[in-house]
Short mmCIF file of C-alpha atoms in Angstrom, two decimals:
data_model
loop_
_atom_site.label_atom_id
_atom_site.label_comp_id
_atom_site.label_asym_id
_atom_site.label_seq_id
_atom_site.Cartn_x
_atom_site.Cartn_y
_atom_site.Cartn_z
CA UNK A 73 -40.52 54.11 -4.08
CA UNK A 74 -43.96 55.25 -5.23
CA UNK A 75 -46.57 54.96 -2.49
CA UNK A 76 -49.94 53.89 -3.88
CA UNK A 77 -53.44 53.82 -2.46
CA UNK A 78 -55.46 51.14 -4.26
CA UNK A 79 -59.26 51.18 -4.04
CA UNK A 80 -62.17 50.08 -6.24
CA UNK A 81 -65.95 49.92 -6.43
CA UNK A 82 -66.21 46.11 -6.73
CA UNK A 83 -65.17 45.37 -3.16
CA UNK A 84 -62.89 42.62 -1.79
CA UNK A 85 -61.73 39.67 -3.91
CA UNK A 86 -64.59 37.63 -5.34
CA UNK A 87 -64.66 35.48 -8.50
CA UNK A 88 -68.12 36.77 -9.35
CA UNK A 89 -67.91 40.50 -8.54
CA UNK A 90 -64.28 41.50 -7.93
CA UNK A 91 -61.94 39.16 -9.81
CA UNK A 92 -59.03 41.54 -10.50
CA UNK A 93 -58.14 43.47 -7.35
CA UNK A 94 -55.84 40.92 -5.71
CA UNK A 95 -53.72 40.01 -8.73
CA UNK A 96 -53.36 43.66 -9.72
CA UNK A 97 -52.24 44.70 -6.22
CA UNK A 98 -49.59 41.98 -6.39
CA UNK A 99 -48.54 43.11 -9.89
CA UNK A 100 -47.97 46.69 -8.66
CA UNK A 101 -45.71 45.33 -5.93
CA UNK A 102 -43.84 42.75 -7.99
CA UNK A 103 -43.59 44.39 -11.42
CA UNK A 104 -43.15 48.03 -10.38
CA UNK A 105 -41.79 47.62 -6.87
CA UNK A 106 -44.33 50.11 -5.52
CA UNK A 107 -45.65 50.21 -1.96
CA UNK A 108 -49.38 49.48 -2.02
CA UNK A 109 -51.98 50.33 0.63
CA UNK A 110 -55.42 48.86 -0.05
CA UNK A 111 -58.67 50.40 1.23
CA UNK A 112 -61.85 49.03 -0.35
CA UNK A 113 -65.61 49.18 0.07
CA UNK A 114 -66.70 46.16 2.10
CA UNK A 115 -69.20 45.23 -0.63
CA UNK A 116 -70.05 45.94 -4.27
CA UNK A 117 -70.61 49.66 -4.91
CA UNK A 118 -70.96 50.00 -8.70
CA UNK A 119 -72.92 52.84 -10.29
CA UNK A 120 -72.60 55.03 -7.22
CA UNK A 121 -70.42 57.75 -8.74
CA UNK A 122 -68.68 60.16 -6.35
CA UNK A 123 -71.22 59.84 -3.56
CA UNK A 124 -70.08 60.14 0.07
CA UNK A 125 -71.50 58.55 3.19
CA UNK A 126 -72.46 61.50 5.39
CA UNK A 127 -75.06 60.32 7.93
CA UNK A 128 -74.09 56.76 8.79
CA UNK A 129 -71.24 55.85 11.11
CA UNK A 130 -68.65 54.23 8.87
CA UNK A 131 -67.32 50.97 10.25
CA UNK A 132 -64.43 48.92 8.98
CA UNK A 133 -62.60 45.64 9.27
CA UNK A 134 -59.12 44.39 8.52
CA UNK A 135 -58.73 41.84 5.76
CA UNK A 136 -55.84 39.44 5.23
CA UNK A 137 -55.70 38.09 1.64
CA UNK A 138 -53.81 34.93 0.70
CA UNK A 139 -52.42 33.53 -2.51
CA UNK A 140 -53.53 32.56 -5.08
CA UNK A 141 -56.88 34.36 -5.38
CA UNK A 142 -57.04 36.84 -2.49
CA UNK A 143 -59.46 34.86 -0.34
CA UNK A 144 -58.75 35.80 3.23
CA UNK A 145 -59.78 36.33 6.82
CA UNK A 146 -61.56 39.29 8.41
CA UNK A 147 -60.58 40.78 11.75
CA UNK A 148 -61.91 43.59 13.94
CA UNK A 149 -58.39 44.44 15.08
CA UNK A 150 -55.05 44.74 13.34
CA UNK A 151 -52.83 41.71 13.88
CA UNK A 152 -49.58 40.22 12.53
CA UNK A 153 -49.72 38.30 9.25
CA UNK A 154 -50.19 34.54 9.51
CA UNK A 155 -48.77 31.83 7.27
CA UNK A 156 -49.88 32.35 3.68
CA UNK A 157 -51.20 35.90 4.21
CA UNK A 158 -49.53 38.55 2.04
CA UNK A 159 -50.89 41.88 3.29
CA UNK A 160 -53.23 43.72 5.63
CA UNK A 161 -56.04 45.50 3.80
CA UNK A 162 -58.84 47.68 5.16
CA UNK A 163 -62.50 47.30 4.21
CA UNK A 164 -64.96 50.10 4.98
CA UNK A 165 -68.74 50.12 4.88
CA UNK A 166 -68.56 53.07 2.54
CA UNK A 167 -68.59 54.27 -1.04
CA UNK A 168 -65.40 54.33 -3.16
CA UNK A 169 -65.12 58.13 -2.87
CA UNK A 170 -65.51 57.86 0.90
CA UNK A 171 -62.84 55.15 1.05
CA UNK A 172 -60.42 57.36 -0.88
CA UNK A 173 -60.96 60.38 1.35
CA UNK A 174 -60.72 58.44 4.62
CA UNK A 175 -57.57 56.69 3.42
CA UNK A 176 -55.88 59.94 2.36
CA UNK A 177 -56.79 62.03 5.40
CA UNK A 178 -57.32 59.57 8.26
CA UNK A 179 -55.52 56.31 7.61
CA UNK A 180 -52.44 57.38 5.63
CA UNK A 181 -52.21 61.20 5.76
CA UNK A 182 -49.25 62.50 3.76
CA UNK A 183 -48.20 58.95 2.83
CA UNK A 184 -49.76 58.54 -0.64
CA UNK A 185 -48.23 59.65 -3.96
CA UNK A 186 -50.79 58.15 -6.34
CA UNK A 187 -54.34 56.80 -6.05
CA UNK A 188 -55.37 53.98 -8.37
CA UNK A 189 -58.99 52.91 -8.48
CA UNK A 190 -59.66 49.52 -10.04
CA UNK A 191 -59.29 47.42 -12.02
CA UNK A 192 -63.02 47.68 -12.51
CA UNK A 193 -64.88 44.55 -13.58
CA UNK A 194 -66.13 46.06 -16.84
CA UNK A 195 -65.51 49.09 -18.99
CA UNK A 196 -65.80 52.69 -17.87
CA UNK A 197 -65.69 54.23 -21.31
CA UNK A 198 -68.09 56.94 -22.56
CA UNK A 199 -69.93 59.64 -20.64
CA UNK A 200 -72.69 57.27 -19.47
CA UNK A 201 -70.41 54.91 -17.61
CA UNK A 202 -67.85 57.50 -16.51
CA UNK A 203 -70.42 59.76 -14.87
CA UNK A 204 -71.97 56.81 -13.03
CA UNK A 205 -68.79 54.98 -12.12
CA UNK A 206 -67.77 54.41 -8.52
CA UNK A 207 -64.31 53.56 -9.84
CA UNK A 208 -63.92 57.01 -11.38
CA UNK A 209 -65.75 58.54 -8.40
CA UNK A 210 -62.89 57.45 -6.13
CA UNK A 211 -60.31 59.13 -8.37
CA UNK A 212 -62.38 62.32 -8.54
CA UNK A 213 -62.48 62.31 -4.75
CA UNK A 214 -58.70 61.86 -4.54
CA UNK A 215 -57.95 64.51 -7.15
CA UNK A 216 -60.02 67.02 -5.18
CA UNK A 217 -57.58 66.29 -2.35
CA UNK A 218 -54.77 67.26 -4.79
CA UNK A 219 -53.47 63.71 -5.18
CA UNK A 220 -52.72 62.33 -8.64
CA UNK A 221 -55.25 59.66 -9.54
CA UNK A 222 -55.83 57.02 -12.20
CA UNK A 223 -59.00 54.99 -12.80
CA UNK A 224 -58.43 51.58 -14.36
CA UNK A 225 -61.10 49.39 -15.96
CA UNK A 226 -60.99 46.02 -17.73
CA UNK A 227 -63.53 45.92 -20.57
CA UNK A 228 -65.20 42.54 -21.04
CA UNK A 229 -65.63 41.36 -24.64
CA UNK A 230 -65.93 37.61 -24.06
CA UNK A 231 -68.00 36.06 -21.29
CA UNK A 232 -66.61 34.57 -19.19
CA UNK A 233 -63.26 36.27 -19.66
CA UNK A 234 -60.51 33.62 -19.84
CA UNK A 235 -58.40 33.69 -16.68
CA UNK A 236 -55.17 33.81 -18.68
CA UNK A 237 -56.08 37.31 -19.95
CA UNK A 238 -55.64 38.77 -16.47
CA UNK A 239 -51.82 38.57 -15.99
CA UNK A 240 -50.99 40.32 -19.30
CA UNK A 241 -53.76 42.87 -18.66
CA UNK A 242 -52.11 43.61 -15.30
CA UNK A 243 -48.69 43.91 -16.95
CA UNK A 244 -49.99 46.27 -19.65
CA UNK A 245 -51.82 48.34 -17.01
CA UNK A 246 -48.67 48.61 -14.90
CA UNK A 247 -46.75 49.87 -17.95
CA UNK A 248 -49.42 52.45 -18.78
CA UNK A 249 -49.74 53.66 -15.19
CA UNK A 250 -45.98 53.84 -14.70
CA UNK A 251 -45.68 55.88 -17.90
CA UNK A 252 -48.47 58.27 -16.88
CA UNK A 253 -47.08 58.76 -13.39
CA UNK A 254 -43.48 59.18 -14.54
CA UNK A 255 -44.33 61.74 -17.21
CA UNK A 256 -47.13 63.61 -15.42
CA UNK A 257 -46.58 67.22 -16.47
CA UNK A 258 -44.09 66.37 -19.19
CA UNK A 259 -45.95 64.73 -22.07
CA UNK A 260 -48.56 66.10 -24.45
CA UNK A 261 -51.48 65.12 -22.24
CA UNK A 262 -49.81 65.53 -18.88
CA UNK A 263 -50.38 68.12 -16.18
CA UNK A 264 -50.55 71.20 -18.42
CA UNK A 265 -50.98 74.27 -16.19
CA UNK A 266 -52.96 72.24 -13.69
CA UNK A 267 -55.50 71.07 -16.27
CA UNK A 268 -55.24 67.29 -15.93
CA UNK A 269 -56.30 65.95 -12.54
CA UNK A 270 -56.76 62.27 -13.34
CA UNK A 271 -56.74 59.70 -16.10
CA UNK A 272 -59.27 57.03 -17.05
CA UNK A 273 -57.63 53.93 -18.51
CA UNK A 274 -59.62 51.14 -20.19
CA UNK A 275 -57.99 47.85 -21.19
CA UNK A 276 -59.88 45.51 -23.55
CA UNK A 277 -59.88 41.90 -22.37
CA UNK A 278 -59.18 40.35 -25.76
CA UNK A 279 -56.92 37.58 -27.17
CA UNK A 280 -54.30 40.10 -28.32
CA UNK A 281 -53.27 40.49 -24.67
CA UNK A 282 -51.68 37.05 -24.91
CA UNK A 283 -49.17 38.32 -27.46
CA UNK A 284 -45.88 39.55 -26.01
CA UNK A 285 -47.10 39.78 -22.41
CA UNK A 286 -49.80 42.34 -23.17
CA UNK A 287 -47.68 44.08 -25.80
CA UNK A 288 -50.14 43.00 -28.48
CA UNK A 289 -52.50 45.73 -27.26
CA UNK A 290 -51.39 49.32 -27.82
CA UNK A 291 -52.65 52.30 -25.82
CA UNK A 292 -54.09 55.43 -27.44
CA UNK A 293 -54.83 58.90 -26.12
CA UNK A 294 -58.60 59.33 -26.29
CA UNK A 295 -61.50 61.57 -25.43
CA UNK A 296 -64.72 60.35 -23.81
CA UNK A 297 -67.50 59.31 -26.15
CA UNK A 298 -70.40 61.63 -25.38
CA UNK A 299 -73.40 59.33 -25.41
CA UNK A 300 -76.61 58.99 -23.42
CA UNK A 301 -78.92 56.35 -22.03
CA UNK A 302 -82.64 55.75 -21.75
CA UNK A 303 -84.45 53.52 -19.29
CA UNK A 304 -82.46 52.43 -16.25
CA UNK A 305 -85.27 51.10 -14.04
CA UNK A 306 -88.31 48.86 -14.37
CA UNK A 307 -91.40 48.46 -12.20
CA UNK A 308 -91.37 45.36 -10.05
CA UNK A 309 -93.17 43.72 -7.16
CA UNK A 310 -89.91 42.60 -5.58
CA UNK A 311 -86.27 43.32 -6.23
CA UNK A 312 -84.72 40.52 -8.30
CA UNK A 313 -81.48 38.88 -7.28
CA UNK A 314 -78.49 40.57 -8.90
CA UNK A 315 -75.01 39.45 -9.75
CA UNK A 316 -72.17 41.75 -10.78
CA UNK A 317 -73.58 45.22 -11.38
CA UNK A 318 -70.98 46.69 -13.73
CA UNK A 319 -71.53 47.66 -17.37
CA UNK A 320 -70.08 44.37 -18.60
CA UNK A 321 -71.70 42.12 -15.99
CA UNK A 322 -72.43 38.78 -17.55
CA UNK A 323 -75.74 37.03 -17.94
CA UNK A 324 -76.69 34.31 -15.53
CA UNK A 325 -76.68 30.68 -16.65
CA UNK A 326 -80.29 30.72 -17.73
CA UNK A 327 -79.57 33.42 -20.28
CA UNK A 328 -77.61 33.28 -23.51
CA UNK A 329 -73.92 33.91 -23.01
CA UNK A 330 -71.64 36.24 -24.88
CA UNK A 331 -69.46 34.76 -27.59
CA UNK A 332 -65.87 35.53 -28.44
CA UNK A 333 -65.15 37.91 -31.29
CA UNK A 334 -61.91 39.24 -32.72
CA UNK A 335 -60.80 42.71 -31.68
CA UNK A 336 -62.13 45.35 -34.02
CA UNK A 337 -65.54 43.72 -34.40
CA UNK A 338 -68.63 44.25 -32.34
CA UNK A 339 -68.89 41.72 -29.54
CA UNK A 340 -71.84 39.44 -30.13
CA UNK A 341 -73.89 38.33 -27.20
CA UNK A 342 -77.42 38.26 -25.87
CA UNK A 343 -78.16 40.46 -22.89
CA UNK A 344 -80.39 39.23 -20.06
CA UNK A 345 -84.07 39.99 -20.47
CA UNK A 346 -85.89 41.46 -17.50
CA UNK A 347 -89.49 40.44 -17.00
CA UNK A 348 -92.08 42.28 -14.97
CA UNK A 349 -94.43 40.26 -12.80
CA UNK A 350 -98.04 40.77 -13.96
CA UNK A 351 -98.94 41.68 -10.38
CA UNK A 352 -96.68 44.73 -10.70
CA UNK A 353 -99.29 46.55 -12.76
CA UNK A 354 -101.32 47.10 -9.63
CA UNK A 355 -98.31 48.47 -7.78
CA UNK A 356 -96.74 51.02 -10.16
CA UNK A 357 -94.48 52.87 -7.69
CA UNK A 358 -92.04 50.04 -6.99
CA UNK A 359 -88.98 49.84 -9.24
CA UNK A 360 -85.67 48.05 -9.56
CA UNK A 361 -82.45 48.77 -11.44
CA UNK A 362 -82.65 47.02 -14.82
CA UNK A 363 -80.81 49.17 -17.37
CA UNK A 364 -81.07 48.72 -21.10
CA UNK A 365 -77.32 48.22 -21.75
CA UNK A 366 -77.52 47.14 -25.38
CA UNK A 367 -76.82 50.52 -27.04
CA UNK A 368 -74.03 51.20 -24.54
CA UNK A 369 -72.07 47.95 -24.78
CA UNK A 370 -73.06 47.11 -28.37
CA UNK A 371 -72.85 50.42 -30.21
CA UNK A 372 -72.70 50.60 -33.98
CA UNK A 373 -68.91 50.67 -34.34
CA UNK A 374 -69.17 52.46 -37.69
CA UNK A 375 -70.86 55.42 -35.96
CA UNK A 376 -68.40 55.78 -33.07
CA UNK A 377 -66.37 59.01 -33.24
CA UNK A 378 -62.76 58.14 -34.02
CA UNK A 379 -60.40 58.97 -31.18
CA UNK A 380 -62.94 58.31 -28.42
CA UNK A 381 -62.43 55.75 -25.66
CA UNK A 382 -65.22 53.48 -26.90
CA UNK A 383 -63.91 53.63 -30.48
CA UNK A 384 -60.47 52.60 -29.21
CA UNK A 385 -61.79 49.62 -27.22
CA UNK A 386 -63.84 48.32 -30.15
CA UNK A 387 -60.75 48.50 -32.36
CA UNK A 388 -58.58 46.51 -29.96
CA UNK A 389 -56.74 49.41 -28.25
CA UNK A 390 -56.45 50.41 -24.62
CA UNK A 391 -57.72 53.95 -24.04
CA UNK A 392 -56.13 56.68 -21.93
CA UNK A 393 -58.42 59.65 -21.30
CA UNK A 394 -57.21 62.75 -19.42
CA UNK A 395 -59.87 64.32 -17.17
CA UNK A 396 -60.50 67.20 -14.82
CA UNK A 397 -62.35 67.02 -11.53
CA UNK A 398 -64.72 69.77 -12.69
CA UNK A 399 -67.67 70.36 -14.95
CA UNK A 400 -66.64 71.48 -18.42
CA UNK A 401 -66.98 75.20 -19.02
CA UNK A 402 -69.24 76.19 -21.95
CA UNK A 403 -67.17 76.30 -25.12
CA UNK A 404 -64.10 74.78 -23.48
CA UNK A 405 -62.03 72.51 -25.69
CA UNK A 406 -61.43 68.90 -24.80
CA UNK A 407 -58.23 68.48 -22.84
CA UNK A 408 -56.89 65.91 -25.23
CA UNK A 409 -57.87 68.01 -28.25
CA UNK A 410 -55.84 70.88 -26.80
CA UNK A 411 -52.71 68.73 -26.82
CA UNK A 412 -50.23 68.48 -29.63
CA UNK A 413 -48.34 65.52 -31.03
CA UNK A 414 -48.67 62.48 -28.82
CA UNK A 415 -51.41 64.14 -26.78
CA UNK A 416 -53.87 64.21 -29.69
CA UNK A 417 -56.73 61.67 -29.74
CA UNK A 418 -55.69 58.56 -31.63
CA UNK A 419 -51.98 59.08 -30.97
CA UNK A 420 -50.13 56.24 -29.28
CA UNK A 421 -49.18 56.45 -25.62
CA UNK A 422 -45.44 55.96 -25.15
CA UNK A 423 -44.86 53.11 -22.69
#
């Protein structure tokens, strides 16, 4: 039996910020028969990368989720499960990378075969999101502890995402992850001479998932789209209230909502507009996080490099990107480009 550590950057189950963690944990247990240990940040920790908590004392609580949505009870001490509770999870006041390291070396030393981080509420495709992602940060942390690691993200294309997309997305993700773990070191983009430390998997939340239990969405080997971003912050007199902080976080009710589009077309939606209080002009050194996401989540599909993760998502494919827990050396070839056959970008992943 494969022993899995499951973590994320969205925190414990929440319809607004962390809608996928509970159902996916159950899918790993039921569909793959794997043993799952869950250690999560106690609250939302998006956009925090691979940061560690180094000065604060890290405190935790036990959490006991129940069917059907993972809502549960907190406890300061471990206790037996009560009626309706399905597991004992651990929540830490820490970053995703910190959670992964504490779980591997303090909570379950020598007991973990694979670390899975996610499913993230929103895509983690392209350099901009990958280098900022707490989801991927947790897998980088685990891979530096020499544990195989996979980051999983669910890319939002329709807001709100229909709830019936989640079960087939979980099934498809289980198939991809099982394939990657089973063939690590054997396939074209596997562990070639220690080169591949982790994988980043993105699943598009689109209607095709409803076909054949997720089989309507194929997975492709990809590279990361090398993009960039501009303004991330705006001056403000007070920090505005925020909802989900991921790249695909939806607009609040007072803003226009995203509309459904077929896979292969650009999603069409209006992003929230951020307004600066006129009084802010007299107080220029106060800022809040208000990124301009439009060029990142609504790129010109015609200009996306074929074979990249973002290209795959916008053409209705799941993306599988092999990564190293290291900065690229000058002149080094992409890992996926170095592969042959099924390891080449754009080739299908065998499930």
